[in-house]
Short mmCIF file of C-alpha atoms (C1' of nucleotides) in Angstrom, two decimals:
data_model
loop_
_atom_site.label_atom_id
_atom_site.label_comp_id
_atom_site.label_asym_id
_atom_site.label_seq_id
_atom_site.Cartn_x
_atom_site.Cartn_y
_atom_site.Cartn_z
CA MET A 14 87.70 250.26 -15.93
CA PRO A 15 90.74 249.49 -18.46
CA LYS A 16 92.92 246.82 -16.63
CA VAL A 17 96.12 246.94 -17.50
CA GLY A 18 99.35 245.85 -16.09
CA MET A 19 101.91 247.77 -13.69
CA GLU A 20 104.27 247.53 -17.01
CA PRO A 21 103.36 250.46 -18.56
CA ILE A 22 103.22 252.91 -15.58
CA ARG A 23 106.53 251.60 -14.31
CA ARG A 24 108.43 252.12 -17.61
CA LYS A 25 106.88 255.72 -17.77
CA ALA A 26 107.75 256.25 -14.32
CA LEU A 27 111.79 255.12 -14.55
CA ILE A 28 111.85 257.34 -17.82
CA ASP A 29 110.36 260.62 -16.07
CA ALA A 30 112.60 259.87 -13.31
CA THR A 31 115.36 259.20 -15.95
CA ILE A 32 114.61 262.64 -17.17
CA SER A 33 114.98 263.90 -13.93
CA ALA A 34 117.28 262.77 -12.91
CA ILE A 35 119.67 263.41 -15.64
CA GLY A 36 118.28 267.05 -15.46
CA GLU A 37 119.37 267.53 -11.89
CA ARG A 38 122.45 265.62 -12.01
CA GLY A 39 123.04 267.54 -15.92
CA SER A 40 125.53 264.07 -16.43
CA LEU A 41 124.47 260.26 -17.04
CA ASP A 42 126.41 259.44 -13.49
CA VAL A 43 123.36 259.03 -12.54
CA THR A 44 122.74 255.33 -10.01
CA MET A 45 119.84 253.01 -11.04
CA SER A 46 119.12 253.59 -7.14
CA GLU A 47 118.54 257.38 -7.57
CA ILE A 48 116.53 257.12 -10.75
CA ALA A 49 114.44 253.65 -9.04
CA GLY A 50 114.28 255.73 -5.67
CA ARG A 51 112.79 258.76 -7.49
CA ALA A 52 110.37 256.69 -9.28
CA GLY A 53 108.87 254.84 -6.09
CA VAL A 54 110.37 250.88 -6.79
CA SER A 55 113.53 249.48 -6.42
CA SER A 56 116.42 249.02 -7.95
CA ALA A 57 116.09 245.57 -8.76
CA LEU A 58 112.55 246.21 -10.49
CA ALA A 59 114.22 248.94 -12.83
CA HIS A 60 116.80 246.42 -14.33
CA HIS A 61 113.91 243.67 -14.22
CA TYR A 62 111.59 246.35 -16.79
CA PHE A 63 114.61 247.64 -18.62
CA GLY A 64 118.04 245.08 -18.15
CA ALA A 65 120.84 246.76 -17.98
CA LYS A 66 120.86 250.17 -17.38
CA ASP A 67 121.79 251.51 -21.16
CA ASP A 68 119.09 250.10 -22.24
CA LEU A 69 116.53 252.21 -19.96
CA LEU A 70 119.00 255.39 -20.95
CA GLU A 71 117.98 254.63 -24.71
CA ALA A 72 114.87 254.07 -23.82
CA THR A 73 114.88 257.81 -22.11
CA MET A 74 115.84 259.71 -25.65
CA ARG A 75 114.00 257.73 -27.65
CA HIS A 76 110.91 259.38 -25.36
CA LEU A 77 112.46 262.29 -25.05
CA LEU A 78 112.93 262.03 -29.31
CA THR A 79 109.33 260.64 -29.45
CA GLU A 80 107.86 263.65 -28.18
CA LEU A 81 109.87 266.40 -29.79
CA ASP A 82 108.27 264.42 -32.61
CA ALA A 83 104.74 264.87 -31.61
CA ASP A 84 105.13 268.01 -30.81
CA ALA A 85 106.41 269.04 -33.82
CA ARG A 86 103.77 267.37 -36.08
CA ALA A 87 100.83 268.59 -34.08
CA SER A 88 102.27 272.44 -34.74
CA LEU A 89 103.11 271.68 -38.56
CA GLN A 90 99.11 271.07 -38.33
CA ALA A 91 98.10 274.33 -37.69
CA ALA A 92 100.58 275.88 -40.08
CA ASN A 93 99.60 276.70 -43.31
CA THR A 94 102.50 278.74 -45.39
CA PRO A 95 105.87 277.92 -45.51
CA ARG A 96 106.91 280.36 -43.31
CA ASP A 97 104.36 279.68 -40.91
CA ARG A 98 105.75 276.10 -41.16
CA VAL A 99 109.43 277.31 -39.92
CA ARG A 100 108.20 279.38 -37.90
CA ALA A 101 106.11 276.64 -36.16
CA ILE A 102 108.68 274.27 -36.03
CA ILE A 103 111.55 276.96 -34.58
CA ALA A 104 108.46 277.70 -31.60
CA VAL A 105 108.16 273.84 -31.26
CA ASN A 106 111.76 273.77 -29.87
CA PHE A 107 111.66 276.62 -27.34
CA SER A 108 107.92 275.16 -26.33
CA ASP A 109 107.57 275.37 -22.41
CA LYS A 110 107.62 271.97 -22.54
CA GLN A 111 111.00 271.11 -24.45
CA PHE A 112 113.11 273.79 -23.48
CA ARG A 113 112.15 273.17 -19.75
CA PRO A 114 116.60 273.09 -17.44
CA GLU A 115 115.75 269.53 -17.21
CA THR A 116 115.10 268.76 -20.76
CA ILE A 117 117.76 270.75 -21.77
CA ALA A 118 120.11 269.38 -19.22
CA ALA A 119 119.15 265.78 -20.51
CA TRP A 120 119.53 267.00 -24.14
CA LEU A 121 122.76 267.92 -23.90
CA THR A 122 123.73 265.13 -21.99
CA PHE A 123 122.26 262.30 -24.83
CA TYR A 124 123.88 264.93 -27.02
CA VAL A 125 127.86 264.30 -25.76
CA ALA A 126 127.06 260.11 -24.99
CA ALA A 127 126.07 259.95 -27.89
CA GLN A 128 129.56 259.82 -29.78
CA LYS A 129 130.64 257.15 -27.97
CA THR A 130 127.53 255.01 -28.05
CA THR A 131 126.68 253.55 -31.58
CA ALA A 132 122.78 253.23 -29.82
CA LEU A 133 122.30 257.19 -29.02
CA ARG A 134 124.51 258.42 -31.98
CA ARG A 135 121.70 256.61 -33.69
CA LEU A 136 118.57 257.54 -32.34
CA LEU A 137 120.24 261.37 -32.52
CA ARG A 138 120.89 261.34 -36.55
CA ILE A 139 117.08 260.66 -36.69
CA TYR A 140 117.01 264.02 -34.88
CA ALA A 141 118.72 265.93 -37.11
CA ARG A 142 117.06 264.57 -39.97
CA ARG A 143 113.33 265.54 -38.82
CA LEU A 144 114.86 268.27 -37.83
CA HIS A 145 116.13 268.79 -40.97
CA SER A 146 113.67 266.87 -43.25
CA ASN A 147 111.06 269.82 -41.30
CA LEU A 148 112.86 272.45 -41.63
CA MET A 149 113.12 272.35 -45.27
CA SER A 150 108.85 271.71 -45.97
CA GLY A 151 108.83 275.04 -44.94
CA LEU A 152 111.78 277.03 -46.31
CA VAL A 153 111.58 274.96 -49.79
CA GLY A 154 108.63 277.28 -50.45
CA LEU A 155 110.62 280.63 -49.51
CA MET A 156 113.64 280.11 -51.97
CA PRO A 157 115.97 277.85 -54.24
CA ARG A 158 116.61 274.45 -52.78
CA PRO A 159 120.06 274.70 -52.39
CA GLU A 160 120.09 277.75 -50.52
CA ALA A 161 117.18 276.48 -48.27
CA GLU A 162 119.44 273.18 -47.81
CA HIS A 163 122.11 276.12 -45.97
CA THR A 164 119.92 277.76 -44.71
CA ALA A 165 118.32 274.84 -42.57
CA GLU A 166 121.68 273.51 -41.13
CA SER A 167 122.13 277.67 -39.86
CA ILE A 168 118.82 277.07 -38.26
CA ALA A 169 119.31 273.47 -37.16
CA ALA A 170 123.12 274.75 -35.87
CA LEU A 171 121.60 278.06 -34.08
CA ILE A 172 118.71 276.17 -32.31
CA ASP A 173 121.36 273.85 -30.80
CA GLY A 174 123.95 275.93 -29.79
CA LEU A 175 120.84 278.17 -28.40
CA TYR A 176 120.49 275.63 -26.18
CA ILE A 177 123.50 274.20 -25.05
CA ARG A 178 124.30 278.59 -24.31
CA ARG A 179 120.55 279.01 -22.13
CA ALA A 180 121.99 275.58 -20.47
CA LEU A 181 125.20 277.89 -18.86
CA ARG A 182 122.47 280.17 -17.75
CA ASP A 183 121.04 280.54 -14.19
CA GLY A 184 117.36 280.10 -13.96
CA THR A 185 114.80 279.86 -16.62
CA PRO A 186 115.95 280.12 -19.88
CA ASN A 187 115.14 283.10 -22.10
CA ALA A 188 113.06 280.84 -25.05
CA ALA A 189 111.67 284.17 -26.44
CA SER A 190 115.18 285.91 -26.65
CA ALA A 191 116.10 282.51 -28.27
CA ILE A 192 112.57 282.31 -30.90
CA SER A 193 113.85 285.79 -31.62
CA LEU A 194 116.83 286.00 -32.61
CA VAL A 195 115.97 282.29 -34.80
CA GLU A 196 113.71 284.12 -35.87
CA ASP A 197 115.50 287.11 -37.01
CA TYR A 198 117.66 285.04 -38.57
CA LEU A 199 115.37 283.98 -41.10
CA ASN A 200 113.94 287.25 -41.29
CA THR A 201 117.31 288.41 -42.50
CA LYS A 202 117.55 286.25 -44.94
CA LEU A 203 114.24 286.38 -46.41
CA SER A 204 114.63 290.42 -47.00
CA GLN A 205 117.56 289.65 -48.46
CA ARG A 206 116.37 287.51 -51.02
CA GLU A 207 112.94 289.59 -51.56
CA ARG A 208 115.65 292.53 -52.66
CA GLN A 209 117.37 290.77 -55.14
CA SER A 210 114.56 289.56 -57.16
CA MET B 18 170.75 274.19 -21.46
CA PRO B 19 167.49 275.40 -18.92
CA LYS B 20 167.36 272.96 -15.54
CA VAL B 21 163.39 272.18 -15.08
CA GLY B 22 162.08 269.98 -12.86
CA MET B 23 159.78 267.11 -14.43
CA GLU B 24 156.49 268.75 -12.78
CA PRO B 25 155.83 270.85 -15.75
CA ILE B 26 156.45 268.01 -18.24
CA ARG B 27 154.49 265.68 -16.18
CA ARG B 28 151.85 268.42 -15.26
CA LYS B 29 151.19 269.02 -19.29
CA ALA B 30 151.66 265.25 -20.57
CA LEU B 31 149.00 264.92 -17.76
CA ILE B 32 146.64 267.05 -19.04
CA ASP B 33 147.34 266.52 -22.93
CA ALA B 34 146.65 262.81 -22.26
CA THR B 35 143.60 263.49 -20.59
CA ILE B 36 142.00 265.60 -23.62
CA SER B 37 142.71 262.57 -25.93
CA ALA B 38 141.53 260.11 -23.65
CA ILE B 39 138.15 261.91 -22.65
CA GLY B 40 138.03 263.04 -26.92
CA GLU B 41 138.41 259.42 -27.18
CA ARG B 42 136.22 258.05 -24.89
CA GLY B 43 133.63 261.13 -25.44
CA SER B 44 133.09 261.64 -21.73
CA LEU B 45 134.31 262.40 -18.97
CA ASP B 46 134.19 258.88 -17.62
CA VAL B 47 137.87 258.50 -17.99
CA THR B 48 139.40 256.35 -15.10
CA MET B 49 143.21 258.01 -13.43
CA SER B 50 144.92 255.40 -14.56
CA GLU B 51 144.20 255.64 -18.69
CA ILE B 52 144.97 258.83 -17.79
CA ALA B 53 148.19 258.42 -16.19
CA GLY B 54 149.09 255.56 -18.39
CA ARG B 55 148.76 257.55 -21.95
CA ALA B 56 150.40 259.51 -19.84
CA GLY B 57 153.54 257.07 -19.62
CA VAL B 58 153.43 257.25 -15.61
CA SER B 59 151.43 255.66 -12.76
CA SER B 60 148.35 256.68 -11.61
CA ALA B 61 149.73 257.40 -8.46
CA LEU B 62 151.79 260.20 -9.99
CA ALA B 63 148.60 261.68 -11.09
CA HIS B 64 147.47 262.24 -8.22
CA HIS B 65 150.65 263.60 -6.79
CA TYR B 66 150.76 266.16 -9.34
CA PHE B 67 147.36 267.33 -8.88
CA GLY B 68 145.57 265.85 -6.39
CA ALA B 69 141.74 264.55 -6.78
CA LYS B 70 140.36 263.93 -10.67
CA ASP B 71 138.29 266.76 -10.58
CA ASP B 72 141.18 268.80 -9.75
CA LEU B 73 143.05 267.43 -13.11
CA LEU B 74 139.89 267.98 -15.10
CA GLU B 75 139.18 271.55 -14.16
CA ALA B 76 143.17 272.07 -14.82
CA THR B 77 142.36 270.83 -18.72
CA MET B 78 139.30 273.07 -19.05
CA ARG B 79 141.96 275.39 -17.65
CA HIS B 80 144.32 274.68 -20.61
CA LEU B 81 142.09 274.29 -23.15
CA LEU B 82 140.37 277.84 -22.60
CA THR B 83 143.38 279.20 -21.74
CA GLU B 84 144.85 278.36 -25.49
CA LEU B 85 141.95 279.32 -27.14
CA ASP B 86 142.74 282.83 -25.59
CA ALA B 87 145.89 282.67 -27.18
CA ASP B 88 145.82 281.76 -30.61
CA ALA B 89 142.42 285.08 -30.11
CA ARG B 90 144.71 287.33 -29.65
CA ALA B 91 147.69 286.44 -31.62
CA SER B 92 144.50 286.55 -34.50
CA LEU B 93 143.35 289.37 -33.97
CA GLN B 94 146.76 291.06 -33.66
CA ALA B 95 146.82 290.73 -37.61
CA ALA B 96 143.21 291.81 -38.25
CA ASN B 97 143.56 295.82 -38.94
CA THR B 98 139.75 296.49 -39.63
CA PRO B 99 136.54 295.74 -37.64
CA ARG B 100 135.41 293.28 -40.57
CA ASP B 101 139.28 291.63 -40.13
CA ARG B 102 138.91 291.41 -36.11
CA VAL B 103 135.31 289.24 -35.96
CA ARG B 104 136.59 287.14 -39.24
CA ALA B 105 139.42 286.10 -37.18
CA ILE B 106 137.92 285.17 -34.19
CA ILE B 107 135.36 283.14 -36.69
CA ALA B 108 138.23 281.37 -38.21
CA VAL B 109 139.79 281.08 -34.56
CA ASN B 110 137.38 279.00 -33.52
CA PHE B 111 137.78 276.34 -36.10
CA SER B 112 141.12 276.46 -36.60
CA ASP B 113 142.82 272.87 -37.42
CA LYS B 114 144.00 272.93 -33.77
CA GLN B 115 141.02 273.96 -32.26
CA PHE B 116 138.25 272.09 -34.06
CA ARG B 117 139.67 268.39 -34.41
CA PRO B 118 137.87 265.86 -33.27
CA GLU B 119 139.16 264.93 -29.61
CA THR B 120 139.51 268.62 -28.61
CA ILE B 121 135.53 269.15 -29.76
CA ALA B 122 134.88 266.49 -27.72
CA ALA B 123 136.56 267.65 -24.68
CA TRP B 124 134.69 270.56 -24.70
CA LEU B 125 131.62 269.07 -25.51
CA THR B 126 132.17 267.05 -22.37
CA PHE B 127 132.97 270.03 -20.43
CA TYR B 128 130.34 271.88 -21.02
CA VAL B 129 128.32 269.63 -21.02
CA ALA B 130 129.89 268.81 -16.85
CA ALA B 131 129.43 272.90 -16.22
CA GLN B 132 125.96 272.29 -15.56
CA LYS B 133 126.76 270.70 -12.04
CA THR B 134 130.25 271.66 -11.35
CA THR B 135 130.42 275.38 -10.34
CA ALA B 136 134.52 275.26 -10.77
CA LEU B 137 133.47 274.37 -14.57
CA ARG B 138 130.97 276.74 -14.97
CA ARG B 139 132.34 279.63 -13.49
CA LEU B 140 135.14 278.57 -16.44
CA LEU B 141 133.05 278.16 -19.62
CA ARG B 142 131.53 281.88 -18.60
CA ILE B 143 135.32 283.32 -18.76
CA TYR B 144 135.11 281.74 -22.65
CA ALA B 145 131.48 282.59 -22.98
CA ARG B 146 132.56 286.26 -21.71
CA ARG B 147 135.67 286.19 -24.40
CA LEU B 148 133.92 285.85 -27.35
CA HIS B 149 131.72 287.66 -26.43
CA SER B 150 134.05 291.31 -26.45
CA ASN B 151 136.23 289.67 -28.57
CA LEU B 152 133.22 289.74 -31.33
CA MET B 153 132.15 293.01 -29.81
CA SER B 154 135.59 294.33 -30.03
CA GLY B 155 135.11 293.69 -33.91
CA LEU B 156 131.59 294.12 -34.45
CA VAL B 157 131.28 297.59 -32.88
CA GLY B 158 132.49 299.19 -35.65
CA LEU B 159 130.20 297.90 -38.06
CA MET B 160 126.99 298.61 -36.35
CA PRO B 161 125.24 300.47 -33.19
CA ARG B 162 125.83 299.01 -30.01
CA PRO B 163 123.01 297.40 -29.49
CA GLU B 164 122.71 295.80 -32.40
CA ALA B 165 126.44 294.67 -32.56
CA GLU B 166 125.07 292.96 -28.83
CA HIS B 167 122.40 290.97 -30.52
CA THR B 168 124.76 290.09 -33.86
CA ALA B 169 127.73 288.84 -31.64
CA GLU B 170 124.97 286.65 -29.26
CA SER B 171 123.89 284.36 -32.59
CA ILE B 172 127.13 284.24 -33.64
CA ALA B 173 128.31 282.82 -30.69
CA ALA B 174 125.05 280.06 -30.52
CA LEU B 175 126.14 279.52 -34.59
CA ILE B 176 129.84 278.13 -33.44
CA ASP B 177 128.11 276.05 -30.51
CA GLY B 178 125.67 274.75 -32.63
CA LEU B 179 128.51 273.80 -34.91
CA TYR B 180 130.51 272.78 -32.33
CA ILE B 181 128.33 270.29 -31.19
CA ARG B 182 126.72 269.10 -34.43
CA ARG B 183 130.23 268.37 -36.63
CA ALA B 184 130.05 266.09 -33.44
CA LEU B 185 128.36 264.14 -34.52
CA ARG B 186 129.18 262.96 -38.28
CA ASP B 187 131.26 260.46 -38.13
CA GLY B 188 135.65 261.42 -39.91
CA THR B 189 136.61 264.84 -39.67
CA PRO B 190 134.55 267.73 -39.06
CA ASN B 191 134.52 270.36 -41.58
CA ALA B 192 135.91 272.83 -40.73
CA ALA B 193 135.47 275.78 -44.16
CA SER B 194 132.07 275.01 -44.91
CA ALA B 195 131.61 275.64 -40.91
CA ILE B 196 133.21 279.07 -41.51
CA SER B 197 131.54 279.71 -44.75
CA LEU B 198 128.25 279.21 -42.72
CA VAL B 199 129.08 281.83 -39.95
CA GLU B 200 130.71 284.10 -43.24
CA ASP B 201 127.20 284.15 -44.40
CA TYR B 202 125.21 285.49 -42.10
CA LEU B 203 127.76 287.84 -40.88
CA ASN B 204 127.81 288.42 -44.92
CA THR B 205 123.86 288.72 -44.76
CA LYS B 206 123.87 290.92 -41.51
CA LEU B 207 126.21 293.20 -42.62
CA SER B 208 124.80 293.67 -46.77
CA GLN B 209 120.62 293.98 -44.82
CA ARG B 210 122.26 297.23 -42.68
CA GLU B 211 123.96 298.71 -45.90
CA ARG B 212 120.61 298.28 -48.54
CA GLN B 213 119.03 300.60 -44.39
CA SER B 214 121.18 303.74 -44.81
"C1'" DT C 10 172.45 264.57 3.09
"C1'" DT C 11 168.21 265.90 1.90
"C1'" DT C 12 165.03 266.59 -1.54
"C1'" DT C 13 162.89 265.36 -5.69
"C1'" DC C 14 160.18 262.26 -8.17
"C1'" DT C 15 157.75 257.60 -8.67
"C1'" DT C 16 155.64 253.25 -8.62
"C1'" DG C 17 153.69 249.04 -5.99
"C1'" DA C 18 150.52 248.15 -3.11
"C1'" DT C 19 145.54 248.67 -0.67
"C1'" DT C 20 141.64 250.01 0.84
"C1'" DG C 21 137.04 252.01 0.98
"C1'" DA C 22 133.69 252.51 -1.11
"C1'" DT C 23 130.80 252.92 -5.00
"C1'" DC C 24 127.08 250.47 -8.23
"C1'" DA C 25 125.48 247.17 -12.34
"C1'" DG C 26 123.52 243.64 -12.27
"C1'" DT C 27 121.91 239.11 -10.44
"C1'" DC C 28 118.65 236.17 -7.89
"C1'" DA C 29 115.92 233.50 -4.81
"C1'" DA C 30 111.70 234.27 -2.52
"C1'" DT C 31 107.48 236.55 -1.55
"C1'" DA C 32 103.13 238.56 -2.01
"C1'" DA C 33 100.26 239.55 -5.00
"C1'" DA C 34 96.21 239.36 -8.69
"C1'" DA C 35 94.51 236.39 -12.21
"C1'" DA C 36 92.77 232.38 -14.16
"C1'" DA C 37 92.01 227.89 -14.75
"C1'" DT C 38 89.14 223.82 -11.97
"C1'" DA C 39 86.13 222.35 -8.57
"C1'" DT D 5 81.17 230.06 -5.56
"C1'" DA D 6 85.43 228.18 -3.39
"C1'" DT D 7 89.51 226.21 -4.35
"C1'" DT D 8 93.66 225.40 -6.29
"C1'" DT D 9 97.28 226.97 -9.98
"C1'" DT D 10 99.80 230.07 -12.46
"C1'" DT D 11 101.13 234.39 -14.09
"C1'" DT D 12 102.65 238.81 -12.69
"C1'" DA D 13 104.98 242.20 -9.96
"C1'" DT D 14 108.48 242.89 -6.41
"C1'" DT D 15 112.22 243.30 -3.45
"C1'" DG D 16 116.20 242.14 0.14
"C1'" DA D 17 120.27 240.78 -0.25
"C1'" DC D 18 124.39 239.62 -2.55
"C1'" DT D 19 128.04 239.20 -6.01
"C1'" DG D 20 132.01 241.16 -8.63
"C1'" DA D 21 133.95 244.66 -11.00
"C1'" DT D 22 135.77 248.93 -10.82
"C1'" DC D 23 137.97 252.99 -9.00
"C1'" DA D 24 139.90 257.10 -6.31
"C1'" DA D 25 142.59 258.04 -3.35
"C1'" DT D 26 146.44 256.38 -0.04
"C1'" DC D 27 150.94 255.84 1.47
"C1'" DA D 28 154.95 253.89 2.78
"C1'" DA D 29 159.06 252.82 0.74
"C1'" DG D 30 162.50 252.70 -3.02
"C1'" DA D 31 165.64 255.39 -6.91
"C1'" DA D 32 167.17 259.01 -8.70
"C1'" DA D 33 168.34 263.99 -9.01
"C1'" DA D 34 170.94 267.72 -6.47
#
DNA sequence: TTTTCTTGATTGATCAGTCAATAAAAAATA
DNA sequence: TATTTTTTATTGACTGATCAATCAAGAAAA
C-alpha cells in the first residue's frame, strides 16, 4: 500500500465538488462552504489547500482542460487517416464524459467568466488553440491549408455553439444528433471539394 | 412637447446601465449601486422602479430580446427572395448594434444564467424559437422542410458559437468574417443541393 | 393639497478568508 | 520497543466587507 498524504485526495475531491456544484447551480456563485460540504470537509480546509476561491476555480478549469486534452490525445492515437482524426476530435467533444450536463454547465460558466478573469482567459485560449490544432492535424490532409484553417474555425464554432444550445434543453443533451450535425457539415464541405477537383 | 413621467426615462437608463455594467464586468455580479450609479440615480430608486434585482435583470434581457426581434423584423421587411431572408437574419445577428462587445457579453452572461433562473430560461427559449422560425421562413423556399430544419439548427448553433468565440478575442470582434463564415456554410449547403437535382 | 420622485441611512444576511487550537500520523530518539 | 518531537491534517469560531432590500422623510411637480 503506497503511503500518500491527504493532499491529492482532498484536492481531487474539492475539484470534483466544484464542478458538480457549478453544474447544479449553473453559475460561479457557489460558496466555498457549499463546495467544501460536498467534498465532506470544512471550508477552512478548502482554503488551506487552495488559498483563495479564485485559485480553486482556476484549478478546476485547468482540470477540465487537462481531462479534455487527455481524451483527445487518446482518441487521436487510434485514428489512422486524416478523416478519422477529424472524426475523433469531434467525437471527443461529445463523448459521454465531456458532454454531461454538469460538465457543460461548468464549461459555459468558465467561458463567460473568462471575459473578466485574466487567468481563466489564458486557460481558455489554450483550449481554443488546442482544439484548432487538433482539427488542423486532420484537415490539412484533406484540403489546402487556407481552406483547412477556415473549416477548423467553423467546426470549432459549431462545437461551441452546440454546447451552449444543448445546455438550454432540459434533460440529457443529445450527443448523437450534435455529432451528426458537425459531421454533416464536414461531409458537405468535403464532397464539395471532391466535385471541384 | 408630450408630458411624460420620469418612469420610462429611468427604466431605460437603468436597463442601459445594466447592459453596460454587465458588459464591462463580464458577469451578472454587478451591484445595484453600480448600475444605479451609471444611470445617475441612487440604488434605492432602482429598487423603486424594478423591485428586486432579478426583476431588473429579467427586464434587461427582455429588452435585448425585443431589440433583436425588432431589428430582425425590419431587416426581413426589405428581403424579397428566400435567400435574401436567410441572409438578412444572419446579418442582423452580426450587425453593429448587436455585435458589440458589451451586448455580446451581456448575451452570454444571460445565456449561462438562464440555466438556473427559470424566468431567464423562458426568455432564452423565445429567442431560440424566433431565430429558428426566422431562418425557416427563408430556408423552406430553398430546400425541403426536413433538411431546412436541420440547416436552421446548424446555422443557429454556428451563430451562437461565433458569439461565444468572438467574446474571447481582444478588441472589437470582427463581424465581417463571422458573417462570411456562416454564409459560406449556407452556400456550400445550397450548391450541394443544386448539384444533386 | 396630493401625487410623483428621490435619497440617505439602516438592517440583516451572506461570505471569503484568517487563526488559534486540537487531533492524528510520522519521524526521531532513547 | 516505548517515548518524545515534529509535521500534517483539520476545524469551529470569528472578522470585516459587501450588498440587496427597506423605509421614513424630504423635494419637486401637478
